[in-house]
mmCIF file of C-alpha atoms in Angstrom:
data_model
loop_
_atom_site.group_PDB
_atom_site.id
_atom_site.type_symbol
_atom_site.label_atom_id
_atom_site.label_comp_id
_atom_site.label_asym_id
_atom_site.label_seq_id
_atom_site.Cartn_x
_atom_site.Cartn_y
_atom_site.Cartn_z
ATOM 1 C CA MET A 1 0.000 0.000 0.000
ATOM 2 C CA LYS A 2 1.505 3.337 -1.075
ATOM 3 C CA CYS A 3 0.969 6.872 0.137
ATOM 4 C CA THR A 4 -1.440 8.694 -2.169
ATOM 5 C CA VAL A 5 0.751 11.812 -2.005
ATOM 6 C CA CYS A 6 4.384 10.648 -2.195
ATOM 7 C CA ARG A 7 4.078 6.960 -3.216
ATOM 8 C CA GLY A 8 6.172 5.945 -0.199
ATOM 9 C CA PRO A 9 5.030 3.120 2.110
ATOM 10 C CA ALA A 10 1.648 3.958 3.671
ATOM 11 C CA VAL A 11 0.866 3.390 7.349
ATOM 12 C CA ILE A 12 -2.878 4.002 7.205
ATOM 13 C CA ASP A 13 -5.700 3.665 4.715
ATOM 14 C CA LEU A 14 -8.718 5.984 4.826
ATOM 15 C CA ARG A 15 -11.468 4.327 2.834
ATOM 16 C CA ARG A 16 -13.896 7.254 3.092
ATOM 17 C CA HIS A 17 -11.288 9.490 1.435
ATOM 18 C CA ASN A 18 -10.138 6.744 -0.943
ATOM 19 C CA SER A 19 -6.612 7.563 0.215
ATOM 20 C CA ASN A 20 -3.588 6.032 1.932
ATOM 21 C CA PHE A 21 -0.950 8.048 3.751
ATOM 22 C CA CYS A 22 2.586 7.723 5.064
ATOM 23 C CA ALA A 23 3.219 9.161 8.535
ATOM 24 C CA GLU A 24 4.318 12.563 7.251
ATOM 25 C CA HIS A 25 1.389 13.055 4.898
ATOM 26 C CA PHE A 26 -1.167 11.691 7.359
ATOM 27 C CA THR A 27 -0.002 14.325 9.846
ATOM 28 C CA LYS A 28 -0.389 16.962 7.130
ATOM 29 C CA PHE A 29 -3.825 15.591 6.256
ATOM 30 C CA CYS A 30 -4.946 15.995 9.893
ATOM 31 C CA THR A 31 -3.601 19.521 10.278
ATOM 32 C CA ASP A 32 -5.178 20.536 6.953
ATOM 33 C CA GLN A 33 -8.562 19.089 7.951
ATOM 34 C CA VAL A 34 -8.503 20.931 11.268
ATOM 35 C CA GLN A 35 -7.389 24.250 9.756
ATOM 36 C CA ARG A 36 -10.110 23.908 7.129
ATOM 37 C CA THR A 37 -12.729 23.378 9.843
ATOM 38 C CA ILE A 38 -11.481 26.327 11.900
ATOM 39 C CA ASP A 39 -11.677 28.592 8.864
ATOM 40 C CA GLU A 40 -14.937 27.266 7.420
ATOM 41 C CA PHE A 41 -16.846 27.763 10.665
ATOM 42 C CA ASP A 42 -14.922 30.914 11.691
ATOM 43 C CA MET A 43 -14.035 29.261 15.002
ATOM 44 C CA PHE A 44 -11.089 31.469 15.943
ATOM 45 C CA ARG A 45 -8.256 33.446 14.427
ATOM 46 C CA PRO A 46 -4.519 33.918 15.016
ATOM 47 C CA GLY A 47 -4.004 35.950 18.187
ATOM 48 C CA ASP A 48 -7.135 34.606 19.899
ATOM 49 C CA ARG A 49 -6.604 33.005 23.305
ATOM 50 C CA LEU A 50 -7.900 29.442 23.416
ATOM 51 C CA LEU A 51 -8.734 27.158 26.322
ATOM 52 C CA VAL A 52 -8.546 23.497 25.324
ATOM 53 C CA ALA A 53 -10.429 21.081 27.584
ATOM 54 C CA VAL A 54 -8.127 18.081 28.072
ATOM 55 C CA SER A 55 -8.856 14.722 29.677
ATOM 56 C CA GLY A 56 -5.666 12.800 28.923
ATOM 57 C CA GLY A 57 -7.427 10.887 26.144
ATOM 58 C CA LYS A 58 -6.487 10.808 22.477
ATOM 59 C CA ASP A 59 -8.935 13.393 21.169
ATOM 60 C CA SER A 60 -8.280 16.228 23.586
ATOM 61 C CA LEU A 61 -4.502 15.789 23.524
ATOM 62 C CA ALA A 62 -4.552 15.586 19.711
ATOM 63 C CA MET A 63 -6.627 18.783 19.692
ATOM 64 C CA TRP A 64 -4.197 20.597 21.977
ATOM 65 C CA ASP A 65 -1.237 19.380 19.918
ATOM 66 C CA LEU A 66 -2.857 20.462 16.648
ATOM 67 C CA ALA A 67 -3.790 23.901 18.006
ATOM 68 C CA ALA A 68 -0.194 24.468 19.109
ATOM 69 C CA ARG A 69 1.190 23.002 15.874
ATOM 70 C CA LEU A 70 -0.988 25.399 13.861
ATOM 71 C CA GLY A 71 0.419 28.335 15.850
ATOM 72 C CA TYR A 72 -2.539 29.186 18.062
ATOM 73 C CA GLU A 73 -2.144 30.354 21.661
ATOM 74 C CA ALA A 74 -3.773 27.495 23.540
ATOM 75 C CA ASP A 75 -3.840 26.748 27.274
ATOM 76 C CA GLY A 76 -5.165 23.430 28.580
ATOM 77 C CA LEU A 77 -7.822 22.862 31.224
ATOM 78 C CA TYR A 78 -7.855 19.581 33.141
ATOM 79 C CA ILE A 79 -10.596 18.715 35.639
ATOM 80 C CA GLY A 80 -9.852 16.214 38.409
ATOM 81 C CA LEU A 81 -13.001 14.071 38.489
ATOM 82 C CA GLY A 82 -11.988 11.778 41.353
ATOM 83 C CA ILE A 83 -12.557 8.528 39.449
ATOM 84 C CA GLY A 84 -9.889 6.581 41.341
ATOM 85 C CA GLU A 85 -6.806 5.316 39.545
ATOM 86 C CA TYR A 86 -8.264 6.304 36.183
ATOM 87 C CA SER A 87 -8.219 9.983 37.131
ATOM 88 C CA ASP A 88 -4.724 9.723 38.612
ATOM 89 C CA THR A 89 -3.388 8.163 35.420
ATOM 90 C CA SER A 90 -5.164 10.591 33.099
ATOM 91 C CA ALA A 91 -3.794 13.555 35.076
ATOM 92 C CA ASP A 92 -0.281 12.172 34.709
ATOM 93 C CA HIS A 93 -0.695 11.963 30.931
ATOM 94 C CA VAL A 94 -1.933 15.550 30.718
ATOM 95 C CA ARG A 95 0.830 16.939 32.943
ATOM 96 C CA ARG A 96 3.546 15.127 31.012
ATOM 97 C CA PHE A 97 2.088 16.391 27.732
ATOM 98 C CA ALA A 98 2.027 20.011 28.945
ATOM 99 C CA GLU A 99 5.467 19.906 30.519
ATOM 100 C CA GLY A 100 7.025 18.257 27.486
ATOM 101 C CA ARG A 101 5.774 21.012 25.205
ATOM 102 C CA GLY A 102 6.032 23.987 27.560
ATOM 103 C CA LEU A 103 2.276 24.572 27.411
ATOM 104 C CA ARG A 104 0.269 26.178 30.214
ATOM 105 C CA LEU A 105 -2.087 23.833 32.039
ATOM 106 C CA VAL A 106 -4.923 24.949 34.303
ATOM 107 C CA GLU A 107 -6.180 22.337 36.759
ATOM 108 C CA VAL A 108 -9.423 22.304 38.736
ATOM 109 C CA ASP A 109 -10.028 19.450 41.176
ATOM 110 C CA LEU A 110 -13.705 18.816 41.916
ATOM 111 C CA ALA A 111 -13.077 17.431 45.409
ATOM 112 C CA THR A 112 -10.836 20.338 46.388
ATOM 113 C CA GLU A 113 -12.911 23.033 44.768
ATOM 114 C CA TYR A 114 -16.457 21.815 45.246
ATOM 115 C CA GLY A 115 -16.224 19.067 47.866
ATOM 116 C CA TYR A 116 -17.422 16.115 45.783
ATOM 117 C CA ASP A 117 -16.250 13.737 43.090
ATOM 118 C CA ILE A 118 -18.045 12.073 40.192
ATOM 119 C CA PRO A 119 -18.740 8.693 41.851
ATOM 120 C CA THR A 120 -20.201 10.471 44.915
ATOM 121 C CA GLY A 121 -22.120 13.033 42.877
ATOM 122 C CA SER A 122 -23.536 10.407 40.556
ATOM 123 C CA ARG A 123 -24.853 8.273 43.421
ATOM 124 C CA ALA A 124 -26.163 11.190 45.482
ATOM 125 C CA ALA A 125 -27.971 12.866 42.595
ATOM 126 C CA ARG A 126 -29.151 9.543 41.166
ATOM 127 C CA ARG A 127 -27.751 10.528 37.801
ATOM 128 C CA ALA A 128 -25.915 8.243 35.383
ATOM 129 C CA PRO A 129 -22.157 8.747 35.871
ATOM 130 C CA CYS A 130 -21.737 10.220 32.367
ATOM 131 C CA SER A 131 -24.573 12.656 33.050
ATOM 132 C CA ALA A 132 -23.087 13.879 36.354
ATOM 133 C CA CYS A 133 -19.656 14.060 34.741
ATOM 134 C CA GLY A 134 -20.861 16.011 31.703
ATOM 135 C CA LEU A 135 -22.823 18.445 33.846
ATOM 136 C CA SER A 136 -19.817 19.056 36.118
ATOM 137 C CA LYS A 137 -17.370 19.474 33.268
ATOM 138 C CA ARG A 138 -19.596 21.901 31.352
ATOM 139 C CA HIS A 139 -19.968 24.098 34.425
ATOM 140 C CA VAL A 140 -16.222 24.231 35.102
ATOM 141 C CA PHE A 141 -15.378 24.697 31.406
ATOM 142 C CA ASP A 142 -17.705 27.695 31.181
ATOM 143 C CA ARG A 143 -16.523 29.197 34.431
ATOM 144 C CA VAL A 144 -12.795 28.978 33.718
ATOM 145 C CA ALA A 145 -13.215 30.145 30.102
ATOM 146 C CA LEU A 146 -15.207 33.200 31.171
ATOM 147 C CA GLU A 147 -13.058 34.008 34.172
ATOM 148 C CA GLY A 148 -9.862 33.686 32.152
ATOM 149 C CA GLY A 149 -11.147 35.887 29.348
ATOM 150 C CA TYR A 150 -10.526 33.234 26.704
ATOM 151 C CA ASP A 151 -11.848 33.849 23.197
ATOM 152 C CA ALA A 152 -13.033 30.257 22.770
ATOM 153 C CA LEU A 153 -13.386 27.011 24.667
ATOM 154 C CA VAL A 154 -12.049 24.218 22.449
ATOM 155 C CA THR A 155 -13.079 20.594 22.894
ATOM 156 C CA GLY A 156 -11.807 17.450 21.204
ATOM 157 C CA HIS A 157 -15.154 16.143 19.969
ATOM 158 C CA ASN A 158 -14.524 14.167 16.782
ATOM 159 C CA LEU A 159 -16.722 13.059 13.875
ATOM 160 C CA ASP A 160 -17.787 9.875 15.676
ATOM 161 C CA ASP A 161 -18.793 11.828 18.786
ATOM 162 C CA GLU A 162 -20.904 14.277 16.824
ATOM 163 C CA ALA A 163 -22.480 11.649 14.586
ATOM 164 C CA ALA A 164 -23.383 9.568 17.665
ATOM 165 C CA VAL A 165 -24.932 12.553 19.446
ATOM 166 C CA LEU A 166 -26.888 13.413 16.307
ATOM 167 C CA PHE A 167 -28.023 9.808 16.010
ATOM 168 C CA GLY A 168 -29.284 9.829 19.603
ATOM 169 C CA ASN A 169 -30.992 13.191 19.225
ATOM 170 C CA VAL A 170 -32.783 12.041 16.074
ATOM 171 C CA LEU A 171 -33.708 8.710 17.635
ATOM 172 C CA HIS A 172 -35.437 10.511 20.496
ATOM 173 C CA TRP A 173 -36.379 13.679 18.553
ATOM 174 C CA GLN A 174 -34.635 16.011 20.957
ATOM 175 C CA VAL A 175 -35.422 19.036 18.819
ATOM 176 C CA GLU A 176 -33.780 21.604 21.099
ATOM 177 C CA TYR A 177 -30.528 19.642 21.105
ATOM 178 C CA LEU A 178 -30.717 19.223 17.332
ATOM 179 C CA GLY A 179 -30.517 23.009 17.084
ATOM 180 C CA ARG A 180 -27.221 22.962 18.975
ATOM 181 C CA GLN A 181 -25.338 20.433 16.843
ATOM 182 C CA SER A 182 -23.179 23.051 15.132
ATOM 183 C CA PRO A 183 -19.425 22.663 15.772
ATOM 184 C CA VAL A 184 -19.363 26.338 16.760
ATOM 185 C CA LEU A 185 -21.633 27.959 19.324
ATOM 186 C CA ASP A 186 -21.076 31.693 19.692
ATOM 187 C CA ALA A 187 -20.664 33.349 23.092
ATOM 188 C CA ARG A 188 -24.086 34.434 24.353
ATOM 189 C CA ASP A 189 -26.410 34.345 27.328
ATOM 190 C CA GLY A 190 -23.455 34.066 29.743
ATOM 191 C CA PHE A 191 -21.838 31.124 27.930
ATOM 192 C CA PRO A 192 -18.366 31.279 26.326
ATOM 193 C CA LYS A 193 -17.831 30.580 22.640
ATOM 194 C CA LYS A 194 -17.470 26.802 22.158
ATOM 195 C CA VAL A 195 -15.815 25.147 19.188
ATOM 196 C CA LYS A 196 -15.090 21.598 17.977
ATOM 197 C CA PRO A 197 -12.320 21.716 15.353
ATOM 198 C CA LEU A 198 -11.905 17.899 15.152
ATOM 199 C CA VAL A 199 -15.289 17.182 13.584
ATOM 200 C CA ARG A 200 -13.720 16.287 10.233
ATOM 201 C CA LEU A 201 -11.520 13.609 11.837
ATOM 202 C CA SER A 202 -12.872 10.227 12.850
ATOM 203 C CA GLU A 203 -12.035 8.554 16.124
ATOM 204 C CA ARG A 204 -9.707 6.142 14.330
ATOM 205 C CA GLU A 205 -7.940 9.093 12.719
ATOM 206 C CA THR A 206 -7.356 10.992 15.984
ATOM 207 C CA ALA A 207 -5.995 7.793 17.569
ATOM 208 C CA ALA A 208 -3.716 7.236 14.565
ATOM 209 C CA TYR A 209 -2.558 10.868 14.777
ATOM 210 C CA CYS A 210 -1.509 10.288 18.401
ATOM 211 C CA VAL A 211 0.370 7.075 17.576
ATOM 212 C CA ILE A 212 2.166 8.668 14.628
ATOM 213 C CA THR A 213 3.128 11.888 16.431
ATOM 214 C CA GLY A 214 4.096 10.131 19.669
ATOM 215 C CA ILE A 215 1.360 11.534 21.895
ATOM 216 C CA ASP A 216 1.200 9.350 25.022
ATOM 217 C CA TYR A 217 -2.519 9.267 25.867
ATOM 218 C CA ILE A 218 -4.568 7.151 28.267
ATOM 219 C CA VAL A 219 -5.818 4.204 26.214
ATOM 220 C CA ASP A 220 -8.087 2.690 28.864
ATOM 221 C CA GLU A 221 -11.710 3.736 28.744
ATOM 222 C CA CYS A 222 -13.300 5.448 31.755
ATOM 223 C CA PRO A 223 -14.511 2.616 34.046
ATOM 224 C CA MET A 224 -17.761 4.485 34.674
ATOM 225 C CA SER A 225 -18.777 4.806 31.017
ATOM 226 C CA LYS A 226 -19.411 1.116 30.360
ATOM 227 C CA GLY A 227 -22.758 0.406 28.779
ATOM 228 C CA ASN A 228 -23.760 3.994 28.086
ATOM 229 C CA SER A 229 -26.014 4.554 25.084
ATOM 230 C CA HIS A 230 -23.521 6.865 23.374
ATOM 231 C CA LEU A 231 -21.065 3.981 22.936
ATOM 232 C CA GLY A 232 -23.870 1.845 21.526
ATOM 233 C CA TYR A 233 -24.692 4.488 18.910
ATOM 234 C CA LYS A 234 -21.034 4.614 17.890
ATOM 235 C CA ASP A 235 -21.017 0.872 17.411
ATOM 236 C CA VAL A 236 -24.100 1.017 15.189
ATOM 237 C CA LEU A 237 -22.645 3.855 13.111
ATOM 238 C CA ASN A 238 -19.343 2.039 12.675
ATOM 239 C CA GLN A 239 -21.152 -1.021 11.382
ATOM 240 C CA MET A 240 -22.723 1.232 8.736
ATOM 241 C CA GLU A 241 -19.362 2.892 8.041
ATOM 242 C CA GLN A 242 -17.772 -0.482 7.405
ATOM 243 C CA GLN A 243 -20.430 -1.287 4.809
ATOM 244 C CA SER A 244 -20.518 2.215 3.357
ATOM 245 C CA PRO A 245 -17.355 4.308 3.897
ATOM 246 C CA GLY A 246 -18.244 7.953 4.431
ATOM 247 C CA ALA A 247 -21.627 7.227 6.016
ATOM 248 C CA LYS A 248 -20.846 9.028 9.286
ATOM 249 C CA ALA A 249 -19.550 12.162 7.562
ATOM 250 C CA SER A 250 -22.503 12.176 5.178
ATOM 251 C CA PHE A 251 -24.950 11.852 8.079
ATOM 252 C CA TYR A 252 -23.380 14.609 10.190
ATOM 253 C CA PHE A 253 -22.383 17.152 7.546
ATOM 254 C CA GLY A 254 -25.557 16.508 5.588
ATOM 255 C CA PHE A 255 -27.529 17.427 8.685
ATOM 256 C CA LEU A 256 -25.528 20.631 9.205
ATOM 257 C CA ARG A 257 -25.973 21.567 5.547
ATOM 258 C CA SER A 258 -29.589 20.651 5.010
ATOM 259 C CA ALA A 259 -31.485 20.447 8.289
ATOM 260 C CA SER A 260 -29.872 22.112 11.306
ATOM 261 C CA GLU A 261 -31.384 25.536 10.593
ATOM 262 C CA ARG A 262 -34.855 24.034 10.905
ATOM 263 C CA PHE A 263 -34.307 23.519 14.650
ATOM 264 C CA GLU A 264 -33.016 26.974 15.557
ATOM 265 C CA ALA A 265 -36.436 28.159 16.708
ATOM 266 C CA GLU A 266 -36.460 25.569 19.492
ATOM 267 C CA VAL A 267 -33.067 26.776 20.697
ATOM 268 C CA ASP A 268 -34.184 30.421 20.684
ATOM 269 C CA GLU A 269 -37.271 29.495 22.660
ATOM 270 C CA ALA A 270 -35.180 27.699 25.318
ATOM 271 C CA ARG A 271 -32.766 30.641 25.529
ATOM 272 C CA SER A 272 -35.565 33.087 26.210
ATOM 273 C CA ASP A 273 -36.101 31.446 29.609
ATOM 274 C CA LEU A 274 -32.472 31.765 30.766
ATOM 275 C CA ALA A 275 -31.675 33.694 33.930
ATOM 276 C CA PRO A 276 -28.704 33.665 36.341
ATOM 277 C CA CYS A 277 -28.653 30.823 38.871
ATOM 278 C CA GLU A 278 -29.494 32.126 42.349
ATOM 279 C CA ARG A 279 -26.454 30.330 43.765
ATOM 280 C CA CYS A 280 -23.626 30.525 41.230
ATOM 281 C CA GLY A 281 -24.830 32.971 38.588
ATOM 282 C CA ALA A 282 -24.499 30.557 35.696
ATOM 283 C CA PRO A 283 -27.300 30.755 33.120
ATOM 284 C CA THR A 284 -30.198 28.423 33.870
ATOM 285 C CA THR A 285 -33.868 27.974 33.137
ATOM 286 C CA ALA A 286 -34.488 27.014 36.794
ATOM 287 C CA GLY A 287 -34.010 29.171 39.891
ATOM 288 C CA VAL A 288 -31.062 27.066 41.002
ATOM 289 C CA CYS A 289 -29.024 25.446 38.225
ATOM 290 C CA SER A 290 -28.563 21.685 37.795
ATOM 291 C CA PHE A 291 -24.915 21.923 38.793
ATOM 292 C CA CYS A 292 -25.637 23.616 42.129
ATOM 293 C CA ARG A 293 -28.341 21.044 42.851
ATOM 294 C CA LEU A 294 -25.873 18.259 42.090
ATOM 295 C CA VAL A 295 -23.292 19.799 44.439
ATOM 296 C CA ASP A 296 -25.941 20.156 47.171
ATOM 297 C CA ARG A 297 -27.032 16.541 46.910
ATOM 298 C CA ALA A 298 -23.435 15.350 46.948
ATOM 299 C CA GLY A 299 -22.764 17.291 50.151
ATOM 300 C CA GLY A 300 -20.356 19.716 48.472
ATOM 301 C CA THR A 301 -20.195 23.497 48.449
ATOM 302 C CA ILE A 302 -20.179 26.203 45.816
ATOM 303 C CA PRO A 303 -17.051 28.304 46.402
ATOM 304 C CA PRO A 304 -17.513 31.998 47.167
ATOM 305 C CA GLY A 305 -17.537 34.149 44.089
ATOM 306 C CA GLY A 306 -19.682 31.846 42.068
ATOM 307 C CA SER A 307 -22.156 34.638 41.486
ATOM 308 C CA THR A 308 -22.497 37.332 38.896
ATOM 309 C CA THR A 309 -21.641 40.945 39.477
ATOM 310 C CA SER A 310 -24.009 42.329 36.928
ATOM 311 C CA GLY A 311 -26.764 39.770 37.062
ATOM 312 C CA ASP A 312 -26.817 40.101 33.311
ATOM 313 C CA PRO A 313 -26.824 36.684 31.682
ATOM 314 C CA ALA A 314 -25.502 38.245 28.487
ATOM 315 C CA SER A 315 -22.444 39.616 30.298
ATOM 316 C CA PRO A 316 -19.322 38.071 28.777
ATOM 317 C CA VAL A 317 -17.692 37.695 32.216
ATOM 318 C CA ALA A 318 -20.044 36.356 34.846
ATOM 319 C CA ILE A 319 -17.592 35.247 37.538
ATOM 320 C CA THR A 320 -16.170 37.698 40.065
ATOM 321 C CA GLN A 321 -13.830 35.582 42.199
ATOM 322 C CA PRO A 322 -11.220 33.329 40.609
ATOM 323 C CA VAL A 323 -11.196 29.687 41.587
ATOM 324 C CA GLU A 324 -7.951 28.253 42.936
ATOM 325 C CA LEU A 325 -6.056 27.239 39.852
ATOM 326 C CA ARG A 326 -2.933 25.174 39.680
ATOM 327 C CA THR A 327 -0.763 25.817 36.680
ATOM 328 C CA SER A 328 2.324 24.253 35.226
ATOM 329 C CA ALA A 329 4.677 25.934 32.772
ATOM 330 C CA SER A 330 3.567 29.316 31.473
ATOM 331 C CA MET B 1 -2.062 -17.422 15.203
ATOM 332 C CA ALA B 2 0.291 -18.733 12.592
ATOM 333 C CA GLY B 3 1.736 -16.448 9.933
ATOM 334 C CA PRO B 4 2.141 -15.255 7.345
ATOM 335 C CA MET B 5 -1.219 -13.526 7.372
ATOM 336 C CA SER B 6 -2.390 -10.127 6.142
ATOM 337 C CA VAL B 7 -3.707 -7.585 8.630
ATOM 338 C CA ALA B 8 -7.055 -7.547 6.815
ATOM 339 C CA LYS B 9 -7.353 -11.321 7.157
ATOM 340 C CA LEU B 10 -6.445 -11.164 10.855
ATOM 341 C CA MET B 11 -9.140 -8.542 11.444
ATOM 342 C CA ASN B 12 -11.712 -10.638 9.618
ATOM 343 C CA ARG B 13 -10.762 -13.701 11.626
ATOM 344 C CA LEU B 14 -11.069 -11.760 14.896
ATOM 345 C CA GLU B 15 -14.323 -10.176 13.648
ATOM 346 C CA LEU B 16 -12.960 -6.682 14.247
ATOM 347 C CA ASN B 17 -14.461 -3.573 12.687
ATOM 348 C CA ARG B 18 -11.633 -1.618 11.072
ATOM 349 C CA GLU B 19 -13.279 1.627 12.174
ATOM 350 C CA SER B 20 -13.011 0.606 15.818
ATOM 351 C CA VAL B 21 -9.384 -0.453 16.188
ATOM 352 C CA LEU B 22 -5.810 0.297 15.157
ATOM 353 C CA LEU B 23 -3.175 -2.374 14.733
ATOM 354 C CA ILE B 24 0.262 -1.436 16.014
ATOM 355 C CA ARG B 25 3.542 -3.348 15.586
ATOM 356 C CA ASN B 26 6.749 -2.031 17.193
ATOM 357 C CA ASP B 27 5.086 1.331 17.950
ATOM 358 C CA THR B 28 4.167 1.734 14.279
ATOM 359 C CA LEU B 29 0.756 1.534 12.615
ATOM 360 C CA VAL B 30 0.292 -1.353 10.220
ATOM 361 C CA PRO B 31 -2.067 -0.875 7.253
ATOM 362 C CA GLY B 32 -4.609 -3.435 6.065
ATOM 363 C CA ASP B 33 -2.426 -5.050 3.400
ATOM 364 C CA ALA B 34 0.654 -5.514 5.641
ATOM 365 C CA MET B 35 1.795 -9.103 6.154
ATOM 366 C CA LEU B 36 2.272 -10.437 9.645
ATOM 367 C CA GLU B 37 4.901 -13.115 10.174
ATOM 368 C CA ASP B 38 5.321 -15.804 12.805
ATOM 369 C CA GLY B 39 6.642 -14.187 15.963
ATOM 370 C CA ASP B 40 5.205 -10.740 15.240
ATOM 371 C CA VAL B 41 3.544 -9.172 18.260
ATOM 372 C CA VAL B 42 0.650 -6.915 17.259
ATOM 373 C CA GLU B 43 -1.359 -4.675 19.567
ATOM 374 C CA VAL B 44 -5.056 -4.371 18.710
ATOM 375 C CA ARG B 45 -5.887 -0.966 20.163
ATOM 376 C CA PRO B 46 -9.543 0.058 20.505
ATOM 377 C CA VAL B 47 -10.218 3.650 19.475
ATOM 378 C CA ILE B 48 -13.808 4.103 20.610
ATOM 379 C CA SER B 49 -14.124 6.231 23.705
ATOM 380 C CA GLY B 50 -16.231 8.698 25.550
ATOM 381 C CA GLY B 51 -19.299 9.038 27.662
ATOM 382 C CA ALA B 52 -22.331 11.032 26.658
ATOM 383 C CA SER B 53 -21.512 14.495 27.861
#
């Protein structure tokens, strides 16, 4: 098998692109795909300050590496979730990555900062672990991005992630969520700008990128995610992809191109009910936001300063007091 | 398993979906048409991850 570009020995075949690549040209393929996505969706520009949410897994570390490789100013944000040895190992991967490249890493530990961890919070709130985890991470992502004055919060969601979410939202006709499937959500209503530059790369491609470029990521899956529906959707989509290469990209990008606008009204309607949480100031449609209720049930505390100064949900900076942040490098 | 055997044939025999795994030999990716010999040690690395957040 030869590289489509240079005719040297290929290390990977991409059936949906009808291409094979050597290590050098696969790396170029990935950087080109990401730059194309950033530009096409006007995600951010040179000089913008980026906050990349990193877990120690392949996607987020690939995202951070690609952002730095493309010349963007990108800090990392790691959240200590308290999931036993898995969290300890993932933190080690992230710290080594940051230190090895001289990148600035911001760390927030849930137990230290809020007095609970994901296993405790999940049990206490009677939420599925992935639900409690996602809720916690979104709150901290938003808070640190706003407090730090970052121009965009960058996540490592890949094509498989987005296609699986779309599949689930269509399966259950979650029309409000369907209106939020864009890989770029502008800053508004007290939320930071959120972008997903990896949506043109499949999960297999981000993993291959890490192997080829020597990124040492945590291979083991989170022990609390077993059996979640999201993984089941991915399995179904990959069975279709095997039969029909390009099926996932066609499904996801076809939706963005032809149908996503039809669900914007539902999103606007949901936004009209947003107001600052009485406890932390984050935007919510309830008096007290889901995150604060989770912390309450888990026996934790919201740190002082988790309230807005202006009370204006559209204010770009809603947090007055900084959380304790640990940083490495600078 | 006894070699020689192509990567594609190994994946078929193990009933692996090529979208869900990478095959790695000596820290290097091996493409579908590569031949595996007796004594080769190949890591089958799953690539599917993530909870629903």
